[in-house]
PDB file of C-alpha atoms in Angstrom:
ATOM      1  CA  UNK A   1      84.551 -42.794  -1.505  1.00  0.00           C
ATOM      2  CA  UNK A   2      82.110 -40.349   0.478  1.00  0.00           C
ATOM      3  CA  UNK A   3      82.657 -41.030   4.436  1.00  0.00           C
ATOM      4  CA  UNK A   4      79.037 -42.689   5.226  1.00  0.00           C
ATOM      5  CA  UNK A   5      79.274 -40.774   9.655  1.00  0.00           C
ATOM      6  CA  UNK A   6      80.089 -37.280   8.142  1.00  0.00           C
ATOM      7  CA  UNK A   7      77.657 -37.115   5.395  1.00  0.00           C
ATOM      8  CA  UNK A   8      74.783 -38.473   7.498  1.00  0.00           C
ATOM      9  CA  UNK A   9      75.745 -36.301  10.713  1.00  0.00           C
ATOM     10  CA  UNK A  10      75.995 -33.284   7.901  1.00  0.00           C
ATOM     11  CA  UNK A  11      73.053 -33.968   6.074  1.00  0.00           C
ATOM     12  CA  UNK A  12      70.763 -34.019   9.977  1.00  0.00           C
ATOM     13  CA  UNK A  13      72.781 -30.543  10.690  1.00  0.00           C
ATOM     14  CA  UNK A  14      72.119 -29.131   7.573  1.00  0.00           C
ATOM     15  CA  UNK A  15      67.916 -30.385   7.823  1.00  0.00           C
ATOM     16  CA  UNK A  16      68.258 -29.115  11.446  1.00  0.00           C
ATOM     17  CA  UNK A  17      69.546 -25.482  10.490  1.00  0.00           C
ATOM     18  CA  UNK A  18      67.030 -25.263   7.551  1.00  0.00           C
ATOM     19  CA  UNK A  19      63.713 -26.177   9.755  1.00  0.00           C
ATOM     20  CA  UNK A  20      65.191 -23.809  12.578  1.00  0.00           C
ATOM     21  CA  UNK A  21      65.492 -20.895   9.946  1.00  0.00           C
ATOM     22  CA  UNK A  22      62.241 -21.919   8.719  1.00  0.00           C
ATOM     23  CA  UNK A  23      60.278 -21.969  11.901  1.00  0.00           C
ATOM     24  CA  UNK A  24      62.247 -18.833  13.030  1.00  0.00           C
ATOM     25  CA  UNK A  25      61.542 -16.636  10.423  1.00  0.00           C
ATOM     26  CA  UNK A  26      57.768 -17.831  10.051  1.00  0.00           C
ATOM     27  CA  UNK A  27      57.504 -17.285  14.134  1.00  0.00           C
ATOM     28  CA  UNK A  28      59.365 -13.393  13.536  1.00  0.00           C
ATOM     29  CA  UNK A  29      57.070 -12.726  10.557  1.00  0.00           C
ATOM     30  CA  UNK A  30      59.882 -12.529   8.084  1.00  0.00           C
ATOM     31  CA  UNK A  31      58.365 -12.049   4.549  1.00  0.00           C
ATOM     32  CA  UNK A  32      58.877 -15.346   2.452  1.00  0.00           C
ATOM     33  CA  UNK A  33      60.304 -18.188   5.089  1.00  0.00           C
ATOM     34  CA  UNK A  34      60.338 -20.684   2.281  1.00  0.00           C
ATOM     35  CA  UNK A  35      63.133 -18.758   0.864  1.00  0.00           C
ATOM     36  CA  UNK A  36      65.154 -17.656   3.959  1.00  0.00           C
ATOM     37  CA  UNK A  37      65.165 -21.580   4.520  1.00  0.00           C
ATOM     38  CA  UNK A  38      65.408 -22.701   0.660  1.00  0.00           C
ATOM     39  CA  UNK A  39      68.661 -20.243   0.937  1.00  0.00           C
ATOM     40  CA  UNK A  40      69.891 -21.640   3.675  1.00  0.00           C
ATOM     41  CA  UNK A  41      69.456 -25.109   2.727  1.00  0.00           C
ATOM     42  CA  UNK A  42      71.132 -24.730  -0.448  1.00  0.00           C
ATOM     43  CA  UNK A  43      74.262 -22.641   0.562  1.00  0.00           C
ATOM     44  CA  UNK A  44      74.836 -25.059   3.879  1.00  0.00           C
ATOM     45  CA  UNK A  45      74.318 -28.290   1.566  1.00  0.00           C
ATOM     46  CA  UNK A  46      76.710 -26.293  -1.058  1.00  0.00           C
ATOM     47  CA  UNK A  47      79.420 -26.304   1.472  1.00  0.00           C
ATOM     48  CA  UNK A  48      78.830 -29.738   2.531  1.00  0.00           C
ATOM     49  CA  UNK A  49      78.523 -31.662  -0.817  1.00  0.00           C
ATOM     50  CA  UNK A  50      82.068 -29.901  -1.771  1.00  0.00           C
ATOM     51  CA  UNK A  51      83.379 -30.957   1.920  1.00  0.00           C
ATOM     52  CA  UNK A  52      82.573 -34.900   0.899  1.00  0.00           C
ATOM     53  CA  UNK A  53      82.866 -34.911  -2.667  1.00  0.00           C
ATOM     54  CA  UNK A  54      85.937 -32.480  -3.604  1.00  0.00           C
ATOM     55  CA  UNK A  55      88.763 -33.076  -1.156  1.00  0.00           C
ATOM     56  CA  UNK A  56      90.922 -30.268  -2.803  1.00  0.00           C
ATOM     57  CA  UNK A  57      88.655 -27.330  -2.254  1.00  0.00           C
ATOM     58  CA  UNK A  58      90.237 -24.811   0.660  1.00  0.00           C
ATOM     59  CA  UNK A  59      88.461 -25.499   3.892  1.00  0.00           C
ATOM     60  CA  UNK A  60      88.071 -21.352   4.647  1.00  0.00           C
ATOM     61  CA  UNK A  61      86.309 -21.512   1.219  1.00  0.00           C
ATOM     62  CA  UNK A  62      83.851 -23.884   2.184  1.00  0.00           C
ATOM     63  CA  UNK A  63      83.204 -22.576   5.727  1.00  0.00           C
ATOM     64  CA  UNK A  64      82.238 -19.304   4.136  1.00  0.00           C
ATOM     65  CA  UNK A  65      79.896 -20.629   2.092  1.00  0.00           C
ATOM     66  CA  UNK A  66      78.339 -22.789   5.039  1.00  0.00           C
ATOM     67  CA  UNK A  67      77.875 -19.435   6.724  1.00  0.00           C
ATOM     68  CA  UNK A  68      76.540 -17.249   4.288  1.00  0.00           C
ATOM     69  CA  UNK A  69      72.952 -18.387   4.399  1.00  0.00           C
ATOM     70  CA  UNK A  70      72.965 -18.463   8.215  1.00  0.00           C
ATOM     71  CA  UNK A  71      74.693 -14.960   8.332  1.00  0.00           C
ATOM     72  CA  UNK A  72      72.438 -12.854   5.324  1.00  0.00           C
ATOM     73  CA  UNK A  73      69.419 -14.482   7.381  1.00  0.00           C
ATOM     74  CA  UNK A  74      70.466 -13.077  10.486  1.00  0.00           C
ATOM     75  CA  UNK A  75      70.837  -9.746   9.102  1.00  0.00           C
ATOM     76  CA  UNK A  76      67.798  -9.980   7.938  1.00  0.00           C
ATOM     77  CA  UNK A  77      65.948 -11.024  11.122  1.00  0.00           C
ATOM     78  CA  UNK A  78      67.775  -8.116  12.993  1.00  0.00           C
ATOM     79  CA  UNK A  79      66.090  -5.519   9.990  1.00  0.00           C
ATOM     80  CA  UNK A  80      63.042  -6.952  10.599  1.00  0.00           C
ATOM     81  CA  UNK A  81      63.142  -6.877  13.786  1.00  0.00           C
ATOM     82  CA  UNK A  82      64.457  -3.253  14.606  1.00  0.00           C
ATOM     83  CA  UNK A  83      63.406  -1.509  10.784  1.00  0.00           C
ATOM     84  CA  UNK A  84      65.799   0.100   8.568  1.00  0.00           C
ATOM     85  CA  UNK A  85      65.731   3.514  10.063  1.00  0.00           C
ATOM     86  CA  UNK A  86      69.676   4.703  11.224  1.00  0.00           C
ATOM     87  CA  UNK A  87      70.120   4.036  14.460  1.00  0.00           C
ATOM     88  CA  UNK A  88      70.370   6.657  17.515  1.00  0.00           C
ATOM     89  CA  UNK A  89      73.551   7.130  19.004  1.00  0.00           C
ATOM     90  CA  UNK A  90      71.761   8.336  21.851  1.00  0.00           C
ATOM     91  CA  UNK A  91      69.607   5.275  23.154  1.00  0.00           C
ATOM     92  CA  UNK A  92      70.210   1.853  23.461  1.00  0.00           C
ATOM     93  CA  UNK A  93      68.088  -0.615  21.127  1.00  0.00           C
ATOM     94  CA  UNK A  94      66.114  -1.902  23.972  1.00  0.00           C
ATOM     95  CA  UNK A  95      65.422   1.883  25.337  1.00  0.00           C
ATOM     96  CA  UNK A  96      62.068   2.531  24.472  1.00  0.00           C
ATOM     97  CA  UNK A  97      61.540   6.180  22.487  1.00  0.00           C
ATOM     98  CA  UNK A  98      58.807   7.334  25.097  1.00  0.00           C
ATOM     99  CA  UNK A  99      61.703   7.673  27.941  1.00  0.00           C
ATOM    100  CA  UNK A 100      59.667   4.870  30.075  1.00  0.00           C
ATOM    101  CA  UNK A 101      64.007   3.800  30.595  1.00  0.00           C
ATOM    102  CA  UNK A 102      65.130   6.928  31.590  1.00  0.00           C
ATOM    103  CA  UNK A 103      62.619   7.254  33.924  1.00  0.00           C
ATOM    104  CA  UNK A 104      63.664   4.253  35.664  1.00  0.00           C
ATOM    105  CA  UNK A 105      66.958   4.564  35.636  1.00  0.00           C
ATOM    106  CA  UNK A 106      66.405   7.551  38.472  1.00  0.00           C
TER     107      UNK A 106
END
């Protein structure tokens, strides 16, 4: 029988995570929020319906499938947010490319 504490406190983490990717990605103008948050929902609430329903599945297993939709997202957030273009070995990310840092650095 399914634990009735764990499944409820699970199922309010898992809402919690999904409206916070939601909101997040809507607020960072992420292309398609429904799905960042549809794909976390549904990896998270993977994880969590094999935690309480298959006691024999490996717990790394199931961790790693509670993170992927929180990890890919953040990856994706940090592309947005800084563009695909190869980084500069040079400058730090919050350096801006007009030298306004260097400048007060001195």
């Amino acid at each position: 029988m399914v634990a009735i504490v764990p499944a409820v406190v699970g199922a309010l983490a898992v809402a919690a995570l999904t409206a916070l990717v939601y909101r997040d990605a809507a607020s960072a103008g992420i292309a398609r929020p429904r799905l960042w948050g549809g794909f976390v929902l549904a990896s998270t609430a993977g994880a969590l319906a094999l935690f309480l329903f298959v006691p024999s599945v490996p717990l790394p297993g199931v961790l790693v499938l509670a993170s992927l939709g929180p990890v890919l997202y953040a990856l994706e957030r940090d592309d947005a947010r800084h563009g695909a273009e190869p980084a500069d070995p040079t400058r730090l990310p919050s350096q801006q490319a007009d030298g306004d840092a260097d400048e007060r650095e001195e």
